């Protein structure tokens, strides 16, 4: 990374385009998910070596349940295998792992693995946050319901922030969405209120460290005013 780069503290990835990547190669969609999953480790490690402290990944949305059962099963399977294999790296590189989303909707096996991995890595500071069975609107509704359950009758920005899955994380500075789509698709809508948005036509399985560097240098040139002059 060249000098004078402004490195974002928290980067969120909307890892999109696995299906189209596979289609371009005349392969089934699940092959794209396989390649997409294989790409995660490299990109996450490039993020941390570039000085990014928090990485959030969109792996499975509440809306993704609407896909064919065989595809959903494949994605869940890949998440499980990813986590089994990645635990060693998390420990070696002192990365805190966490999941944002409704774990109650996942299989017992996956949920238990997630909880165990979160527990083992909880004292590390660099953070990998994976959104699984996650929806931004659902997250805010859950937060408000939890606040109500505590007996509160009013909310403010701080109380809502404190009850989101990401209560311990700073807001997202930079969102990177692959595959050319230019939308948020319910990704951390609260935490992205003041993010910069970087859209690239590159499909997720092809997104590499060079693409990340391009995104960071683009981010470096942004003038973040936060409403001021
Ligand atoms: C992103 O790739 C992965 C998930 C949503 C789980 P897609 O599966 O959405 O790929 P496209 O958008 O169909 O190409
Ligand atoms: C967003 O991608 C969800 C993930 C990357 C996990 P989708 O492919 O599901 O989103 P849409 O359908 O293009 O909005
Ligand atoms: Mg998609």
mmCIF file of C-alpha atoms and ligand atoms in Angstrom:
data_model
loop_
_atom_site.group_PDB
_atom_site.id
_atom_site.type_symbol
_atom_site.label_atom_id
_atom_site.label_comp_id
_atom_site.label_asym_id
_atom_site.label_seq_id
_atom_site.Cartn_x
_atom_site.Cartn_y
_atom_site.Cartn_z
ATOM 1 C CA UNK A 1 0.000 0.000 0.000
ATOM 2 C CA UNK A 2 1.434 3.373 -1.015
ATOM 3 C CA UNK A 3 1.887 6.116 1.548
ATOM 4 C CA UNK A 4 -0.751 8.732 2.335
ATOM 5 C CA UNK A 5 -3.518 6.212 1.815
ATOM 6 C CA UNK A 6 -6.507 6.684 4.046
ATOM 7 C CA UNK A 7 -7.390 3.167 5.033
ATOM 8 C CA UNK A 8 -11.006 2.627 6.095
ATOM 9 C CA UNK A 9 -11.429 1.221 9.602
ATOM 10 C CA UNK A 10 -14.457 -0.902 8.780
ATOM 11 C CA UNK A 11 -15.145 -2.361 5.334
ATOM 12 C CA UNK A 12 -18.325 -4.213 4.396
ATOM 13 C CA UNK A 13 -18.416 -6.561 1.414
ATOM 14 C CA UNK A 14 -21.543 -7.491 -0.462
ATOM 15 C CA UNK A 15 -20.063 -10.587 -2.059
ATOM 16 C CA UNK A 16 -22.228 -10.783 -5.153
ATOM 17 C CA UNK A 17 -21.963 -12.494 -8.527
ATOM 18 C CA UNK A 18 -21.143 -16.123 -7.704
ATOM 19 C CA UNK A 19 -24.020 -17.389 -9.826
ATOM 20 C CA UNK A 20 -23.125 -15.263 -12.840
ATOM 21 C CA UNK A 21 -19.470 -16.230 -12.511
ATOM 22 C CA UNK A 22 -20.417 -19.898 -12.763
ATOM 23 C CA UNK A 23 -22.841 -19.275 -15.597
ATOM 24 C CA UNK A 24 -20.117 -17.560 -17.620
ATOM 25 C CA UNK A 25 -18.105 -20.740 -17.290
ATOM 26 C CA UNK A 26 -21.015 -23.003 -18.189
ATOM 27 C CA UNK A 27 -21.094 -24.445 -14.659
ATOM 28 C CA UNK A 28 -23.894 -24.814 -12.103
ATOM 29 C CA UNK A 29 -24.480 -21.929 -9.668
ATOM 30 C CA UNK A 30 -23.196 -23.980 -6.754
ATOM 31 C CA UNK A 31 -19.782 -24.131 -8.396
ATOM 32 C CA UNK A 32 -19.738 -20.333 -8.197
ATOM 33 C CA UNK A 33 -20.569 -20.477 -4.491
ATOM 34 C CA UNK A 34 -17.730 -22.926 -3.987
ATOM 35 C CA UNK A 35 -15.262 -20.574 -5.698
ATOM 36 C CA UNK A 36 -16.738 -17.596 -3.872
ATOM 37 C CA UNK A 37 -16.207 -19.299 -0.523
ATOM 38 C CA UNK A 38 -12.640 -20.165 -1.478
ATOM 39 C CA UNK A 39 -12.000 -16.489 -2.187
ATOM 40 C CA UNK A 40 -13.033 -15.268 1.252
ATOM 41 C CA UNK A 41 -9.881 -16.180 3.152
ATOM 42 C CA UNK A 42 -7.554 -14.391 0.718
ATOM 43 C CA UNK A 43 -9.578 -11.182 0.631
ATOM 44 C CA UNK A 44 -10.056 -11.063 4.405
ATOM 45 C CA UNK A 45 -6.364 -11.566 4.991
ATOM 46 C CA UNK A 46 -5.540 -8.817 2.451
ATOM 47 C CA UNK A 47 -7.895 -6.502 4.362
ATOM 48 C CA UNK A 48 -6.128 -7.044 7.655
ATOM 49 C CA UNK A 49 -2.664 -6.756 6.140
ATOM 50 C CA UNK A 50 -3.717 -3.426 4.613
ATOM 51 C CA UNK A 51 -4.631 -2.115 8.052
ATOM 52 C CA UNK A 52 -8.396 -2.519 7.956
ATOM 53 C CA UNK A 53 -9.554 -3.429 11.484
ATOM 54 C CA UNK A 54 -13.120 -4.602 10.933
ATOM 55 C CA UNK A 55 -14.353 -6.645 7.999
ATOM 56 C CA UNK A 56 -18.038 -7.421 7.512
ATOM 57 C CA UNK A 57 -19.144 -9.920 4.879
ATOM 58 C CA UNK A 58 -22.648 -10.499 3.555
ATOM 59 C CA UNK A 59 -22.892 -14.269 3.222
ATOM 60 C CA UNK A 60 -26.621 -15.029 3.430
ATOM 61 C CA UNK A 61 -29.554 -12.635 3.644
ATOM 62 C CA UNK A 62 -32.995 -13.242 5.140
ATOM 63 C CA UNK A 63 -34.213 -12.915 1.535
ATOM 64 C CA UNK A 64 -31.868 -15.662 0.305
ATOM 65 C CA UNK A 65 -34.154 -18.321 1.881
ATOM 66 C CA UNK A 66 -36.277 -17.769 -1.227
ATOM 67 C CA UNK A 67 -33.695 -19.588 -3.381
ATOM 68 C CA UNK A 68 -34.001 -23.263 -4.331
ATOM 69 C CA UNK A 69 -33.445 -25.595 -1.386
ATOM 70 C CA UNK A 70 -30.390 -27.242 -2.968
ATOM 71 C CA UNK A 71 -28.665 -23.866 -3.334
ATOM 72 C CA UNK A 72 -29.486 -22.827 0.238
ATOM 73 C CA UNK A 73 -28.141 -26.158 1.472
ATOM 74 C CA UNK A 74 -24.922 -25.707 -0.509
ATOM 75 C CA UNK A 75 -24.337 -22.222 0.890
ATOM 76 C CA UNK A 76 -24.949 -23.405 4.480
ATOM 77 C CA UNK A 77 -22.628 -26.327 3.891
ATOM 78 C CA UNK A 78 -19.910 -24.034 2.562
ATOM 79 C CA UNK A 79 -20.265 -21.753 5.573
ATOM 80 C CA UNK A 80 -19.834 -24.711 7.903
ATOM 81 C CA UNK A 81 -16.781 -25.995 6.056
ATOM 82 C CA UNK A 82 -15.283 -22.522 5.813
ATOM 83 C CA UNK A 83 -15.544 -22.062 9.548
ATOM 84 C CA UNK A 84 -14.102 -25.481 10.401
ATOM 85 C CA UNK A 85 -11.107 -24.798 8.191
ATOM 86 C CA UNK A 86 -10.675 -21.135 9.121
ATOM 87 C CA UNK A 87 -10.603 -21.513 12.925
ATOM 88 C CA UNK A 88 -6.848 -22.146 12.967
ATOM 89 C CA UNK A 89 -6.213 -18.943 11.000
ATOM 90 C CA UNK A 90 -8.492 -16.959 13.304
ATOM 91 C CA UNK A 91 -6.447 -18.056 16.301
ATOM 92 C CA UNK A 92 -3.058 -17.727 14.626
ATOM 93 C CA UNK A 93 -3.804 -14.229 13.331
ATOM 94 C CA UNK A 94 -5.767 -13.174 16.434
ATOM 95 C CA UNK A 95 -8.983 -12.416 14.617
ATOM 96 C CA UNK A 96 -12.234 -12.109 16.500
ATOM 97 C CA UNK A 97 -15.031 -13.918 14.694
ATOM 98 C CA UNK A 98 -18.676 -12.966 15.000
ATOM 99 C CA UNK A 99 -21.916 -13.531 13.196
ATOM 100 C CA UNK A 100 -24.625 -10.923 12.668
ATOM 101 C CA UNK A 101 -28.025 -12.388 11.996
ATOM 102 C CA UNK A 102 -30.670 -14.662 13.432
ATOM 103 C CA UNK A 103 -28.706 -17.748 14.472
ATOM 104 C CA UNK A 104 -31.951 -19.351 15.625
ATOM 105 C CA UNK A 105 -32.861 -19.958 11.983
ATOM 106 C CA UNK A 106 -29.683 -21.957 11.272
ATOM 107 C CA UNK A 107 -29.084 -25.687 11.712
ATOM 108 C CA UNK A 108 -28.013 -26.787 15.212
ATOM 109 C CA UNK A 109 -24.675 -27.906 13.827
ATOM 110 C CA UNK A 110 -23.842 -24.570 12.209
ATOM 111 C CA UNK A 111 -25.181 -22.548 15.137
ATOM 112 C CA UNK A 112 -23.115 -24.507 17.655
ATOM 113 C CA UNK A 113 -19.978 -24.125 15.554
ATOM 114 C CA UNK A 114 -20.549 -20.382 15.269
ATOM 115 C CA UNK A 115 -21.130 -19.970 19.008
ATOM 116 C CA UNK A 116 -18.042 -22.019 19.807
ATOM 117 C CA UNK A 117 -15.859 -20.034 17.382
ATOM 118 C CA UNK A 118 -17.195 -16.722 18.688
ATOM 119 C CA UNK A 119 -16.335 -17.833 22.221
ATOM 120 C CA UNK A 120 -12.787 -18.978 21.400
ATOM 121 C CA UNK A 121 -11.910 -15.749 19.563
ATOM 122 C CA UNK A 122 -13.827 -13.207 21.657
ATOM 123 C CA UNK A 123 -10.787 -11.491 23.188
ATOM 124 C CA UNK A 124 -9.105 -10.569 19.918
ATOM 125 C CA UNK A 125 -9.548 -7.093 18.482
ATOM 126 C CA UNK A 126 -9.323 -7.327 14.672
ATOM 127 C CA UNK A 127 -12.802 -8.451 13.742
ATOM 128 C CA UNK A 128 -14.373 -10.589 11.055
ATOM 129 C CA UNK A 129 -18.140 -10.160 11.149
ATOM 130 C CA UNK A 130 -20.153 -12.425 8.866
ATOM 131 C CA UNK A 131 -23.795 -11.646 8.143
ATOM 132 C CA UNK A 132 -25.697 -14.915 7.995
ATOM 133 C CA UNK A 133 -29.496 -15.079 7.978
ATOM 134 C CA UNK A 134 -29.161 -11.320 8.230
ATOM 135 C CA UNK A 135 -31.532 -8.546 7.243
ATOM 136 C CA UNK A 136 -31.004 -4.896 8.099
ATOM 137 C CA UNK A 137 -34.675 -4.150 8.705
ATOM 138 C CA UNK A 138 -35.058 -7.282 10.814
ATOM 139 C CA UNK A 139 -32.025 -6.243 12.870
ATOM 140 C CA UNK A 140 -33.536 -2.852 13.711
ATOM 141 C CA UNK A 141 -36.951 -4.348 14.533
ATOM 142 C CA UNK A 142 -35.279 -6.897 16.837
ATOM 143 C CA UNK A 143 -33.272 -4.151 18.501
ATOM 144 C CA UNK A 144 -36.388 -2.078 19.203
ATOM 145 C CA UNK A 145 -38.263 -5.111 20.524
ATOM 146 C CA UNK A 146 -35.416 -5.918 22.873
ATOM 147 C CA UNK A 147 -35.419 -2.359 24.143
ATOM 148 C CA UNK A 148 -39.187 -2.537 24.722
ATOM 149 C CA UNK A 149 -38.713 -5.830 26.579
ATOM 150 C CA UNK A 150 -36.365 -3.990 28.933
ATOM 151 C CA UNK A 151 -39.267 -1.733 29.857
ATOM 152 C CA UNK A 152 -38.143 1.332 27.914
ATOM 153 C CA UNK A 153 -40.825 3.444 26.270
ATOM 154 C CA UNK A 154 -38.565 5.643 24.136
ATOM 155 C CA UNK A 155 -35.552 4.961 21.963
ATOM 156 C CA UNK A 156 -32.735 7.151 20.748
ATOM 157 C CA UNK A 157 -29.907 6.527 18.264
ATOM 158 C CA UNK A 158 -27.575 5.291 20.952
ATOM 159 C CA UNK A 159 -30.015 2.789 22.447
ATOM 160 C CA UNK A 160 -30.743 1.362 19.005
ATOM 161 C CA UNK A 161 -27.020 1.147 18.108
ATOM 162 C CA UNK A 162 -26.351 -0.606 21.394
ATOM 163 C CA UNK A 163 -28.882 -3.327 20.597
ATOM 164 C CA UNK A 164 -27.755 -4.117 17.067
ATOM 165 C CA UNK A 165 -25.642 -7.215 16.363
ATOM 166 C CA UNK A 166 -22.781 -4.801 15.716
ATOM 167 C CA UNK A 167 -23.068 -2.911 19.025
ATOM 168 C CA UNK A 168 -19.325 -3.275 19.588
ATOM 169 C CA UNK A 169 -18.276 -2.273 16.053
ATOM 170 C CA UNK A 170 -17.859 1.176 14.546
ATOM 171 C CA UNK A 171 -20.138 2.047 11.622
ATOM 172 C CA UNK A 172 -19.064 0.877 8.167
ATOM 173 C CA UNK A 173 -16.752 3.329 6.367
ATOM 174 C CA UNK A 174 -16.653 1.646 2.986
ATOM 175 C CA UNK A 175 -19.081 -0.759 1.334
ATOM 176 C CA UNK A 176 -17.711 -2.749 -1.588
ATOM 177 C CA UNK A 177 -20.263 -4.502 -3.773
ATOM 178 C CA UNK A 178 -19.078 -6.789 -6.535
ATOM 179 C CA UNK A 179 -20.907 -7.847 -9.728
ATOM 180 C CA UNK A 180 -22.081 -4.427 -10.871
ATOM 181 C CA UNK A 181 -25.302 -4.260 -8.859
ATOM 182 C CA UNK A 182 -25.723 -0.881 -7.220
ATOM 183 C CA UNK A 183 -27.949 -1.510 -4.243
ATOM 184 C CA UNK A 184 -27.700 -2.326 -0.563
ATOM 185 C CA UNK A 185 -30.008 -5.372 -0.534
ATOM 186 C CA UNK A 186 -30.786 -4.887 3.189
ATOM 187 C CA UNK A 187 -27.088 -4.920 4.193
ATOM 188 C CA UNK A 188 -26.383 -3.136 7.502
ATOM 189 C CA UNK A 189 -28.721 -0.286 6.594
ATOM 190 C CA UNK A 190 -28.243 1.474 9.954
ATOM 191 C CA UNK A 191 -24.457 1.069 10.004
ATOM 192 C CA UNK A 192 -24.138 2.312 6.406
ATOM 193 C CA UNK A 193 -25.919 5.631 7.007
ATOM 194 C CA UNK A 194 -22.683 7.505 6.210
ATOM 195 C CA UNK A 195 -20.632 4.928 4.306
ATOM 196 C CA UNK A 196 -18.867 5.457 1.013
ATOM 197 C CA UNK A 197 -20.089 3.038 -1.678
ATOM 198 C CA UNK A 198 -17.772 1.351 -4.137
ATOM 199 C CA UNK A 199 -19.310 -0.687 -6.928
ATOM 200 C CA UNK A 200 -17.209 -2.868 -9.180
ATOM 201 C CA UNK A 201 -18.286 -5.059 -12.101
ATOM 202 C CA UNK A 202 -15.819 -7.753 -10.965
ATOM 203 C CA UNK A 203 -17.674 -10.889 -9.869
ATOM 204 C CA UNK A 204 -16.952 -12.018 -6.302
ATOM 205 C CA UNK A 205 -14.893 -15.137 -7.142
ATOM 206 C CA UNK A 206 -12.545 -12.896 -9.186
ATOM 207 C CA UNK A 207 -12.200 -10.135 -6.582
ATOM 208 C CA UNK A 208 -8.559 -10.123 -5.447
ATOM 209 C CA UNK A 209 -6.026 -8.056 -3.547
ATOM 210 C CA UNK A 210 -5.465 -5.774 -6.555
ATOM 211 C CA UNK A 211 -9.207 -5.014 -6.624
ATOM 212 C CA UNK A 212 -9.068 -4.275 -2.910
ATOM 213 C CA UNK A 213 -6.172 -1.847 -3.418
ATOM 214 C CA UNK A 214 -8.181 -0.081 -6.131
ATOM 215 C CA UNK A 215 -11.122 0.269 -3.752
ATOM 216 C CA UNK A 216 -8.924 1.622 -0.975
ATOM 217 C CA UNK A 217 -7.254 4.168 -3.246
ATOM 218 C CA UNK A 218 -10.695 5.243 -4.481
ATOM 219 C CA UNK A 219 -11.800 5.587 -0.839
ATOM 220 C CA UNK A 220 -8.683 7.635 -0.087
ATOM 221 C CA UNK A 221 -9.817 10.279 -2.554
ATOM 222 C CA UNK A 222 -13.270 10.670 -1.048
ATOM 223 C CA UNK A 223 -13.969 13.824 0.893
ATOM 224 C CA UNK A 224 -16.121 12.689 3.796
ATOM 225 C CA UNK A 225 -17.898 15.782 5.036
ATOM 226 C CA UNK A 226 -20.524 14.270 7.329
ATOM 227 C CA UNK A 227 -22.789 17.193 6.606
ATOM 228 C CA UNK A 228 -20.199 19.804 7.489
ATOM 229 C CA UNK A 229 -18.165 22.025 5.135
HETATM 230 C C1 LIG B 1 -23.737 -13.957 -4.014
HETATM 231 O O1 LIG B 1 -23.792 -14.463 -5.301
HETATM 232 C C2 LIG B 1 -23.835 -15.030 -2.958
HETATM 233 C C3 LIG B 1 -25.116 -15.051 -2.235
HETATM 234 C C4 LIG B 1 -26.118 -14.246 -2.389
HETATM 235 C C5 LIG B 1 -25.245 -16.091 -1.236
HETATM 236 P P1 LIG B 1 -25.173 -14.721 -6.040
HETATM 237 O O2 LIG B 1 -25.586 -16.120 -5.780
HETATM 238 O O3 LIG B 1 -26.176 -13.700 -5.661
HETATM 239 O O4 LIG B 1 -24.742 -14.546 -7.550
HETATM 240 P P2 LIG B 1 -25.583 -13.871 -8.706
HETATM 241 O O5 LIG B 1 -25.979 -12.507 -8.238
HETATM 242 O O6 LIG B 1 -26.767 -14.742 -8.941
HETATM 243 O O7 LIG B 1 -24.643 -13.831 -9.850
HETATM 244 C C1 LIG B 2 -27.055 -9.903 -1.503
HETATM 245 O O1 LIG B 2 -26.967 -10.484 -2.760
HETATM 246 C C2 LIG B 2 -26.875 -10.951 -0.456
HETATM 247 C C3 LIG B 2 -25.533 -11.508 -0.356
HETATM 248 C C4 LIG B 2 -24.482 -11.142 -1.038
HETATM 249 C C5 LIG B 2 -25.393 -12.565 0.612
HETATM 250 P P1 LIG B 2 -28.257 -10.959 -3.552
HETATM 251 O O2 LIG B 2 -27.781 -11.454 -4.857
HETATM 252 O O3 LIG B 2 -29.056 -11.876 -2.708
HETATM 253 O O4 LIG B 2 -29.066 -9.591 -3.685
HETATM 254 P P2 LIG B 2 -30.051 -9.067 -4.804
HETATM 255 O O5 LIG B 2 -31.063 -10.135 -5.035
HETATM 256 O O6 LIG B 2 -29.236 -8.795 -6.018
HETATM 257 O O7 LIG B 2 -30.625 -7.826 -4.222
HETATM 258 MG MG1 LIG B 3 -26.676 -11.897 -6.428
#
